[in-house]
mmCIF file of C-alpha atoms in Angstrom:
data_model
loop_
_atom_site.group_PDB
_atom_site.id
_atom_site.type_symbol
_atom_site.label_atom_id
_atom_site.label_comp_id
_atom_site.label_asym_id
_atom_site.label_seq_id
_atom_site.Cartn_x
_atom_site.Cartn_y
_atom_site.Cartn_z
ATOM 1 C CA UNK C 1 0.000 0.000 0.000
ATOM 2 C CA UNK C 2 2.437 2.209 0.502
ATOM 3 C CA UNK C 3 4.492 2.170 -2.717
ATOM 4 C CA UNK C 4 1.074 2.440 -4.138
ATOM 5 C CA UNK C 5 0.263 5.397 -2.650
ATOM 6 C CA UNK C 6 3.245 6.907 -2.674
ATOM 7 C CA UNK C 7 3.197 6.182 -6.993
ATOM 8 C CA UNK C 8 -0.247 7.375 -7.036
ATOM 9 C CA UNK C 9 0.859 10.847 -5.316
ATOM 10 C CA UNK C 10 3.629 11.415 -7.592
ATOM 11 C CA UNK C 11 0.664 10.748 -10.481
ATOM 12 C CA UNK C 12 -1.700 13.298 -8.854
ATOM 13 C CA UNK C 13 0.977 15.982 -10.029
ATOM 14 C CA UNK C 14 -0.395 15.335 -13.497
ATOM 15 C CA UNK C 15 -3.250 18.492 -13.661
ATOM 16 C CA UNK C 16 -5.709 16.941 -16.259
ATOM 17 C CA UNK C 17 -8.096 15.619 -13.753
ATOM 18 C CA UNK C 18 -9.111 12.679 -16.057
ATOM 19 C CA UNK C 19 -5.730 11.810 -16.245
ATOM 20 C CA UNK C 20 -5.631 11.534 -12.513
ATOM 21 C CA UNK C 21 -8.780 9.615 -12.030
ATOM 22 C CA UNK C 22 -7.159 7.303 -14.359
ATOM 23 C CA UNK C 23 -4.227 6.936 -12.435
ATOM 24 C CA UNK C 24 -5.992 6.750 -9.370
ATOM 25 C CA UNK C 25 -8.307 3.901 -10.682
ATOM 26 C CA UNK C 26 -5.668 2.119 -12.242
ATOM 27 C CA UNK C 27 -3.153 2.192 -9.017
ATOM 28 C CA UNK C 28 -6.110 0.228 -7.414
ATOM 29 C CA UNK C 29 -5.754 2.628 -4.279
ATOM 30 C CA UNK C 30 -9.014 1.989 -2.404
ATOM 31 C CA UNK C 31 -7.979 3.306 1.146
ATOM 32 C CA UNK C 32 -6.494 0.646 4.001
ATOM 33 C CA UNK C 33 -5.688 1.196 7.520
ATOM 34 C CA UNK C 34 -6.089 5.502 6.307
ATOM 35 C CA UNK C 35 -2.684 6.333 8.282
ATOM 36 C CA UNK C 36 -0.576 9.704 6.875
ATOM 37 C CA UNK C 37 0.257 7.782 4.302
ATOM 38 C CA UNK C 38 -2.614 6.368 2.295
ATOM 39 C CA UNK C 39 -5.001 9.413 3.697
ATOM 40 C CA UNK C 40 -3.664 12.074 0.925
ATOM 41 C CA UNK C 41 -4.562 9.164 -1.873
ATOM 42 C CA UNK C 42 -8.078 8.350 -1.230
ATOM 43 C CA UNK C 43 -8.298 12.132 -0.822
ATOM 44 C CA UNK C 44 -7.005 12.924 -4.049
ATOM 45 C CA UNK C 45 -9.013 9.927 -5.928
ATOM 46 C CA UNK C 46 -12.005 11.784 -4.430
ATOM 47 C CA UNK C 47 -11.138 15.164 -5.397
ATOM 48 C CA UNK C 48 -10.471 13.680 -9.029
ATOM 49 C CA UNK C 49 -13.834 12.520 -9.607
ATOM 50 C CA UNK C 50 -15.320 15.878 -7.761
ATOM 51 C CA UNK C 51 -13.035 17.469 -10.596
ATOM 52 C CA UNK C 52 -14.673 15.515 -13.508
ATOM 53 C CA UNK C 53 -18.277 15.614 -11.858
ATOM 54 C CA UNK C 54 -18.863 11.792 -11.286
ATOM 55 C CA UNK C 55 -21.031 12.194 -8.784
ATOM 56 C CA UNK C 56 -21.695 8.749 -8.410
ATOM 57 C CA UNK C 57 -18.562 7.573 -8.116
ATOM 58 C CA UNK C 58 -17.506 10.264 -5.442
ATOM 59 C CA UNK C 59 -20.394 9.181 -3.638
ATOM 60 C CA UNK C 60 -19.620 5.502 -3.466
ATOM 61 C CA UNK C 61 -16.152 6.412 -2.099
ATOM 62 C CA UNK C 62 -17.761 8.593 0.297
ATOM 63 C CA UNK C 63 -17.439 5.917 3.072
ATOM 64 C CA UNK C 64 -13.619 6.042 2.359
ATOM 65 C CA UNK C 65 -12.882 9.044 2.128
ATOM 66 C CA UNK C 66 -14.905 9.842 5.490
ATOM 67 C CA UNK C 67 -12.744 7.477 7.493
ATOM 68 C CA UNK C 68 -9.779 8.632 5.798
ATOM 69 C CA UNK C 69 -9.952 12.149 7.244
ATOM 70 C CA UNK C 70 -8.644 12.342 10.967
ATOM 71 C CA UNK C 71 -5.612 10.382 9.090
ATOM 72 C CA UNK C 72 -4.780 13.198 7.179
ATOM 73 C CA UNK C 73 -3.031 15.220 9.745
ATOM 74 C CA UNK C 74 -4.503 18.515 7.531
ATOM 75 C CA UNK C 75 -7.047 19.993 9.527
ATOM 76 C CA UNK C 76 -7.925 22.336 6.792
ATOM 77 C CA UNK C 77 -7.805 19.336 4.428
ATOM 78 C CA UNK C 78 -9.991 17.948 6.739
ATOM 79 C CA UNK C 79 -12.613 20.680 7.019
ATOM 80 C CA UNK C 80 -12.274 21.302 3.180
ATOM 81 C CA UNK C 81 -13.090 17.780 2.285
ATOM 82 C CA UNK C 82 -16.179 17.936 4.355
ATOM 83 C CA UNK C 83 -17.320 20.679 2.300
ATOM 84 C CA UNK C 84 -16.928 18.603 -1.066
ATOM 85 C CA UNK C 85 -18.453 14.962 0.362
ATOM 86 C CA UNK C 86 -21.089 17.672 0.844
ATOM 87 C CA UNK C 87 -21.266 18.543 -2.541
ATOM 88 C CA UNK C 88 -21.259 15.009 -4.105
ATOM 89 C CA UNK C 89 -24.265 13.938 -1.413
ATOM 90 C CA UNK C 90 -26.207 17.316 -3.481
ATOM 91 C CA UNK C 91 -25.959 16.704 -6.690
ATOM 92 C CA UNK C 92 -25.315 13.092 -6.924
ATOM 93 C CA UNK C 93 -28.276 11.713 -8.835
ATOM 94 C CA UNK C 94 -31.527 11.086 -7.445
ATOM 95 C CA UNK C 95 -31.640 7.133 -6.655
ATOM 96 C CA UNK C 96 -27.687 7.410 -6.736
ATOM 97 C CA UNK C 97 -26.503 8.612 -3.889
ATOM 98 C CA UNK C 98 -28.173 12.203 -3.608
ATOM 99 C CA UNK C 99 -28.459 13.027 0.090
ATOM 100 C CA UNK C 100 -29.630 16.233 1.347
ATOM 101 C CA UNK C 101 -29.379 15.157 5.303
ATOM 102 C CA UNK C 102 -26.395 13.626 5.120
ATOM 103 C CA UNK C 103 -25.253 16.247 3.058
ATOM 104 C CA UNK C 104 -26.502 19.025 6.136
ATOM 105 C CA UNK C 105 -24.668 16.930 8.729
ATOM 106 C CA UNK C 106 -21.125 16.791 6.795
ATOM 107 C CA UNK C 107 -21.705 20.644 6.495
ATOM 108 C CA UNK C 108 -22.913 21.022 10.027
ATOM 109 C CA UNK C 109 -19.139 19.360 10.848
ATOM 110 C CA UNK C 110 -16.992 21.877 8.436
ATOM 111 C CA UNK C 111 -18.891 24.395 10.121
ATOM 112 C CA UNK C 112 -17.941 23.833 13.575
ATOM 113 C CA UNK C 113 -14.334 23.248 12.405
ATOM 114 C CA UNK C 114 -14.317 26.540 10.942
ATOM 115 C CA UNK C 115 -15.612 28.013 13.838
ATOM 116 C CA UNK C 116 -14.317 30.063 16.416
ATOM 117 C CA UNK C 117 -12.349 27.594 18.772
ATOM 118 C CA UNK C 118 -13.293 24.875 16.178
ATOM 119 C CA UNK C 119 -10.162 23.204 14.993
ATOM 120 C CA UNK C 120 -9.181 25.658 12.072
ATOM 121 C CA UNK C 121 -10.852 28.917 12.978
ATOM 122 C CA UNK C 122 -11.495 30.564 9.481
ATOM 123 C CA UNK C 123 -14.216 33.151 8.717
ATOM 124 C CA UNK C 124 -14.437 32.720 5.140
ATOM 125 C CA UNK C 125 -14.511 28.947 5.724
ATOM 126 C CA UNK C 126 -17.204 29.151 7.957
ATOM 127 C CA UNK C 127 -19.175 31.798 5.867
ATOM 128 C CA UNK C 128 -18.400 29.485 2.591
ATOM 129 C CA UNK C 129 -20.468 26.559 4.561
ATOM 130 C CA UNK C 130 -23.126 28.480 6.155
ATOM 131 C CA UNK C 131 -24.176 29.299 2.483
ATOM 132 C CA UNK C 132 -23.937 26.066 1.829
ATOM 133 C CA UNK C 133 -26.199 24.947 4.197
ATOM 134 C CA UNK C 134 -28.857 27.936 3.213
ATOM 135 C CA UNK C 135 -28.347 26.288 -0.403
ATOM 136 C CA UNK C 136 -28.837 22.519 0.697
ATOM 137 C CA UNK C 137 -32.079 22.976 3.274
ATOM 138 C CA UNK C 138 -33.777 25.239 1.135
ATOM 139 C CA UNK C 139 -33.448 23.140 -1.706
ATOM 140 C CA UNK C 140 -34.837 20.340 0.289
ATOM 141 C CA UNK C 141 -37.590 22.311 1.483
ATOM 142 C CA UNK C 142 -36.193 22.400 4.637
ATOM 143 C CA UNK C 143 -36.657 26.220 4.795
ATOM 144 C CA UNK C 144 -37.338 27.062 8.510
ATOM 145 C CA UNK C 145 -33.540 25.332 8.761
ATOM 146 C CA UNK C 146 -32.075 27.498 6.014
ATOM 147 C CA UNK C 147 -33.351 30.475 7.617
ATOM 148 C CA UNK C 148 -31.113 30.301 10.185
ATOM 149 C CA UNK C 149 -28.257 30.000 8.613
ATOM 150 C CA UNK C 150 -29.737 32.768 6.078
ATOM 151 C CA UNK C 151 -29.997 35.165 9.496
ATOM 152 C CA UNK C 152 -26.004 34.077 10.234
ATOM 153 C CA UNK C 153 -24.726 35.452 7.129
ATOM 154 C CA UNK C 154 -27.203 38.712 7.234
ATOM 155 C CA UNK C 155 -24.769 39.772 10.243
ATOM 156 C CA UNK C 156 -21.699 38.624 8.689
ATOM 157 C CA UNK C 157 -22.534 40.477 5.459
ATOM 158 C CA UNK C 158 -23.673 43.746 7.754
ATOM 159 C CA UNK C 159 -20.063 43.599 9.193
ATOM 160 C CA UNK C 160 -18.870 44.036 6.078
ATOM 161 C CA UNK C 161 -21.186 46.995 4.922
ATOM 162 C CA UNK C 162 -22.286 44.664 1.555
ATOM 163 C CA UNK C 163 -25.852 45.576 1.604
ATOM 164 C CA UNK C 164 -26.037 43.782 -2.406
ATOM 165 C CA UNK C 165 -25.623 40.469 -0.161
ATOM 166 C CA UNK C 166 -28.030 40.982 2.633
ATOM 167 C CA UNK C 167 -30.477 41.887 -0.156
ATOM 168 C CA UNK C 168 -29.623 38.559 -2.353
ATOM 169 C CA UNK C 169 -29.945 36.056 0.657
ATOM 170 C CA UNK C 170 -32.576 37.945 2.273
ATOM 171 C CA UNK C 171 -34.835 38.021 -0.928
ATOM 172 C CA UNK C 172 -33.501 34.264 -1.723
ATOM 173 C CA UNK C 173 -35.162 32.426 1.615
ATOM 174 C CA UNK C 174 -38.042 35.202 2.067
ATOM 175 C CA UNK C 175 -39.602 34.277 -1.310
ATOM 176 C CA UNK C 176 -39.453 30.674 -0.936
ATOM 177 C CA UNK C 177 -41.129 30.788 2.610
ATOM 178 C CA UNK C 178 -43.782 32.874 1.599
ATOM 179 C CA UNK C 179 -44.162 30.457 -1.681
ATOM 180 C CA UNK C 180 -44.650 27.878 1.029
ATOM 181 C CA UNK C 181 -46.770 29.715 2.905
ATOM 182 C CA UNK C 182 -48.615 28.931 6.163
ATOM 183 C CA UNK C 183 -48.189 31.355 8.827
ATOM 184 C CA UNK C 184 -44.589 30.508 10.811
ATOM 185 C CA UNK C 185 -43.646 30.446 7.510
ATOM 186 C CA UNK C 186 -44.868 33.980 6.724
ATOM 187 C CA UNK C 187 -43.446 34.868 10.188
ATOM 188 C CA UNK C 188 -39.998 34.057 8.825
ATOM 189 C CA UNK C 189 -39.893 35.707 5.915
ATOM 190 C CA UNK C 190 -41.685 39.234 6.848
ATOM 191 C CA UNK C 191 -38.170 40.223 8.324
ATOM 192 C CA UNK C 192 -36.319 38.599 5.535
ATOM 193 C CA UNK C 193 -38.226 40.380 3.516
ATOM 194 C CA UNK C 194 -37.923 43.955 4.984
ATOM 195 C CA UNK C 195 -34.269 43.441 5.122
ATOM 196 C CA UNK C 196 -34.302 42.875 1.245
ATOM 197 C CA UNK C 197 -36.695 45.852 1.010
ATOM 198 C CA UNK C 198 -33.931 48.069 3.370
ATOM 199 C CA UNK C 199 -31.059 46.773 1.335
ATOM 200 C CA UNK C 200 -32.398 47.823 -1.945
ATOM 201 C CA UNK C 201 -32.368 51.312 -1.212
ATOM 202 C CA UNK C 202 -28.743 51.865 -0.217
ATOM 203 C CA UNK C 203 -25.913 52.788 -1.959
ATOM 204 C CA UNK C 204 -24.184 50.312 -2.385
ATOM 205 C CA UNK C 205 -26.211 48.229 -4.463
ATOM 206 C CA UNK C 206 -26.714 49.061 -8.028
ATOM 207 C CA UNK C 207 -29.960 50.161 -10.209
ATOM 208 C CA UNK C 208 -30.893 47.237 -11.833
ATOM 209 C CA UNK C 209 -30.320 44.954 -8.449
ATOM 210 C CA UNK C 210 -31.810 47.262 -6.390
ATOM 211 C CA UNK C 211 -35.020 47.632 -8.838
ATOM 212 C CA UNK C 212 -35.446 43.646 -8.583
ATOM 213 C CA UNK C 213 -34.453 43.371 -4.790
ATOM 214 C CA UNK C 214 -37.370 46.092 -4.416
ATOM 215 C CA UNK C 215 -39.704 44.294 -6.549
ATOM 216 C CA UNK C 216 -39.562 41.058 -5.020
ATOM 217 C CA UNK C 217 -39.457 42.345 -1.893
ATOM 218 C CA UNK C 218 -42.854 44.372 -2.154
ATOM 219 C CA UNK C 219 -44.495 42.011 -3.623
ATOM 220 C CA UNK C 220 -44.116 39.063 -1.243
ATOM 221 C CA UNK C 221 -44.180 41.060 1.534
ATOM 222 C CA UNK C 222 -47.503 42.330 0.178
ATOM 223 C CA UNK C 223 -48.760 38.662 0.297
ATOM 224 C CA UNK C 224 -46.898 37.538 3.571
ATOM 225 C CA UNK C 225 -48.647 40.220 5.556
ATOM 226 C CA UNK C 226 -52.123 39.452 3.657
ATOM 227 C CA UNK C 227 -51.755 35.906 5.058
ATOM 228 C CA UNK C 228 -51.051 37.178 8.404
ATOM 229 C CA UNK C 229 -53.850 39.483 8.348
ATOM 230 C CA UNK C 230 -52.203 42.554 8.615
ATOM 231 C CA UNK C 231 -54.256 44.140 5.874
ATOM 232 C CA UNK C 232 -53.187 47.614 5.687
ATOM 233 C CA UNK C 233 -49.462 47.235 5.783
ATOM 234 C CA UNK C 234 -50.303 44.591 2.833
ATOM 235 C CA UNK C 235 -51.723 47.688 1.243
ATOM 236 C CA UNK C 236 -49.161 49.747 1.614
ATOM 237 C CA UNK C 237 -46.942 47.068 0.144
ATOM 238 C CA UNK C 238 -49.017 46.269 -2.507
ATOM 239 C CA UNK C 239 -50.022 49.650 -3.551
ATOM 240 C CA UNK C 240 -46.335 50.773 -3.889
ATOM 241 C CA UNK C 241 -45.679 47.547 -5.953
ATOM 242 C CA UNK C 242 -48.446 48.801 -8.584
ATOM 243 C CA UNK C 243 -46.644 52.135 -8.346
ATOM 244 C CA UNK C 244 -43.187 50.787 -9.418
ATOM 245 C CA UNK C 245 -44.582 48.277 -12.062
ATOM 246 C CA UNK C 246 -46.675 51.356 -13.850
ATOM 247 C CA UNK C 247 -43.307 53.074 -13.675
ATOM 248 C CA UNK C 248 -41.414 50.172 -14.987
ATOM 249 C CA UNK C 249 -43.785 50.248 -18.055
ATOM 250 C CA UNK C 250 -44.416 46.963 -16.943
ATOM 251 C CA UNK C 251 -47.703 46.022 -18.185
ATOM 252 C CA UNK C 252 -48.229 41.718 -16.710
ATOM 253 C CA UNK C 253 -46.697 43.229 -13.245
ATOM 254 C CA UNK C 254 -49.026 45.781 -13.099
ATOM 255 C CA UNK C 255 -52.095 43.138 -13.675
ATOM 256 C CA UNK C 256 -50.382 40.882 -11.342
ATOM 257 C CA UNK C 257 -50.553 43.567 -8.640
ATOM 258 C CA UNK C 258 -53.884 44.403 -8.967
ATOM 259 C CA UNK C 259 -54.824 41.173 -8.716
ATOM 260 C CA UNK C 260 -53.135 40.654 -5.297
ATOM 261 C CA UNK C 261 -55.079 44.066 -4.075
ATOM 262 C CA UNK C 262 -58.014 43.055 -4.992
ATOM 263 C CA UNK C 263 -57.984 39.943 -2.889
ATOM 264 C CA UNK C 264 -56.210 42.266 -0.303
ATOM 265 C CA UNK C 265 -59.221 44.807 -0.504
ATOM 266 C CA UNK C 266 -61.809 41.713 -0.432
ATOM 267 C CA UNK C 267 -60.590 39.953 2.385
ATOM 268 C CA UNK C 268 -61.052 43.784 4.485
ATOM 269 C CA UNK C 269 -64.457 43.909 3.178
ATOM 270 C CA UNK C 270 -63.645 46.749 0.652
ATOM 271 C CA UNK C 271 -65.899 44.812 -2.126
ATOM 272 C CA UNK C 272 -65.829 48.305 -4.204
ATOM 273 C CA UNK C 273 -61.769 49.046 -4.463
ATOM 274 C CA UNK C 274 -61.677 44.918 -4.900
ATOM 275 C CA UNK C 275 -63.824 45.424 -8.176
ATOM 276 C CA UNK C 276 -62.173 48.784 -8.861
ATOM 277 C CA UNK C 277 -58.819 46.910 -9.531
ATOM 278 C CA UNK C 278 -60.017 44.271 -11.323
ATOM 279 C CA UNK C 279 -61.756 46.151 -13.432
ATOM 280 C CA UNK C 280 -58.349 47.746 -14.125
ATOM 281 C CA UNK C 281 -56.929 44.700 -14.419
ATOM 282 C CA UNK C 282 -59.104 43.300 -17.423
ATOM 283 C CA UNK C 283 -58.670 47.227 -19.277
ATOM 284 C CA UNK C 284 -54.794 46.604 -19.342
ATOM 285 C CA UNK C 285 -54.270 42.883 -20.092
ATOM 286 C CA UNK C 286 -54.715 43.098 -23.757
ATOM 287 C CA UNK C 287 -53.244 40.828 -25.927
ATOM 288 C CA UNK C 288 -49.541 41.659 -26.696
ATOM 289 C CA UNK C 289 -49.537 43.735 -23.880
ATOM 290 C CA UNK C 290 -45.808 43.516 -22.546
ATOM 291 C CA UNK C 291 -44.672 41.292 -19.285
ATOM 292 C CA UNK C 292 -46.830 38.713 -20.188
ATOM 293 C CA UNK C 293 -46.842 35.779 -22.525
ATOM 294 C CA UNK C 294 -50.542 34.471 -24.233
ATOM 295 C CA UNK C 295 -51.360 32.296 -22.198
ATOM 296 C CA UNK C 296 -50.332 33.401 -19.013
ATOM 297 C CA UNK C 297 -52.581 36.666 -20.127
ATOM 298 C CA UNK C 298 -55.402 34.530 -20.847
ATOM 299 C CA UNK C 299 -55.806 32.580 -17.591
ATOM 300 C CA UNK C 300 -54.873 35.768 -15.487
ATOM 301 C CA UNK C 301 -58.052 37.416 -17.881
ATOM 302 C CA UNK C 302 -59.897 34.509 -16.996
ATOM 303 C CA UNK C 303 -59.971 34.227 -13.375
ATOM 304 C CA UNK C 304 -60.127 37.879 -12.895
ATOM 305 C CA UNK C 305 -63.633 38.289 -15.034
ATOM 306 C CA UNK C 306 -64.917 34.817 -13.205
ATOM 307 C CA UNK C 307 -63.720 36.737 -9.840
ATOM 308 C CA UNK C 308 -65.643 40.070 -10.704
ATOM 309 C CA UNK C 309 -68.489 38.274 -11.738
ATOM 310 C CA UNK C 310 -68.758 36.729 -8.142
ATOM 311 C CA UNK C 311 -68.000 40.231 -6.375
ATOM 312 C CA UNK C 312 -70.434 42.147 -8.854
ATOM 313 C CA UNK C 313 -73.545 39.541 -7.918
ATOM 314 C CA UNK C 314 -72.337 39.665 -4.594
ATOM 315 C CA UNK C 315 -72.925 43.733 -4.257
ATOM 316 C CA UNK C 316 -75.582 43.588 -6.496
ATOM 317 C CA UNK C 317 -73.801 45.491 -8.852
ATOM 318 C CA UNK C 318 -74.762 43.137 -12.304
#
């Protein structure tokens, strides 16, 4: 084993990372008792086929390269390789390995390494896996989870004055809780939201991201705080998305604002500014109007004239 491994880490020097897999494969290197000797091999086989994106195979040496780790004597190595098992366990193929929890545990692990009095105390380490993490629980629908880790790098990125970056995360987990919906989830995101709301207007962020951050932002927030019953801040939110959109030139936002005001408007009782919007609604989606394809323009016209038919007959106003 070790003339093996010691030939197989003179063939890692090769930097064609097919060429190394090939060597690796070929040396028959498979990990043994994973001292300081063998560890760096199974490593590098791994990294190889994280190189050439076999997923599979990375994950079916995942057991290996595990056990190989407290061997390596690297602590960084150590922390580092945590991060890419990690990464194999994600996008490994479904049926083939793919992973999400054990992919959050092995993160979990660099994390606390990279902590403060963790093993290898490194800030961008440690920021590098916490957006990991927000990445691998949200895309498991595991977005409660991700939130926290979403509210860890809010404060790192307000150390550093990067207000684009508390907008992007922010904006990122806030949508997708409020696409969830259900009201802890709405909870979550109102603040997530506001932050992406606050970080579009500063400085440091430019037009065209601050114009989307806004956007998003206003709109989601308009339908978090409808779900939580807070009707007239969902107003306010709402109202101020029409204004933007209208500004924009943007006709299918526009119609998709109204839309949510009506039902805002409705659900306080306000029958008359419900039908008022709707009515605006149906006067602007014409066909080839811009923002929105055909079809999407039909079923939006659609629902809206079945919905003001019901509020009409329901005010007596046919």
């Amino acid at each position: 084993w070790k003339g093996r491994c010691r030939t197989v880490t003179h063939l890692s020097t090769f930097s064609n990372p097919l060429v190394r897999k090939h060597a690796f494969e070929t040396s028959g290197c498979r990990g043994c008792n994973m001292t300081m000797e063998t560890a760096p091999a199974v490593l590098m086989l791994f990294s190889a086929l994280v190189e050439t994106e076999d997923w599979a195979g990375a994950v079916r040496l995942a057991d290996d390269v595990y056990a190989s780790l407290p061997g390596c004597g690297n602590p960084a190595m150590h922390a580092m390789a945590l991060q890419k098992l990690a990464l194999a366990f994600v996008q490994a193929p479904e049926g083939a390995g793919q992973d999400s929890r054990r992919a959050t545990s092995l993160l979990e692990e660099a994390e606390g390494m990279f902590a403060a009095g963790g093993k290898v105390p490194n800030k961008e380490g440690q920021a590098a896996t916490w957006e990991s993490l927000e990445a691998v629980l949200a895309q498991s629908g595991r977005l409660p989870e991700a939130a926290k880790w979403t509210t860890k790098l809010l404060a790192m990125f307000d150390e550093r004055g990067d207000s684009a970056m508390v907008g992007e995360h922010a904006s990122f987990i806030g949508e997708k809780l409020v696409r969830v919906g259900g009201e802890q989830n709405c909870k979550l995101a109102v603040p997530l939201l506001e932050r992406a709301l606050l970080a579009s207007a500063s400085p440091g962020v430019d037009a065209e991201q601050a114009a989307d951050l806004r956007i998003k932002a206003l709109s989601y927030l308009g339908t978090a705080k409808m779900d939580l019953g807070s009707f007239d801040q969902a107003l306010t939110y709402t109202s101020l998305l029409v204004k933007d959109m209208e500004k924009l030139g943007d006709v299918g936002g526009v119609a998709g604002a109204l839309r949510t005001r009506a039902m805002i408007h409705d659900r306080c009782g306000a029958r008359v500014e419900a039908i008022a919007d709707l009515e605006k609604l149906l006067e602007i989606a014409v066909p080839g109007c811009s923002g929105l394809d055909e079809e999407t323009r039909n079923a939006m016209v659609v629902e809206a004239a079945e919905i003001l038919k019901t509020f009409r007959a329901d005010s007596g106003a046919l």
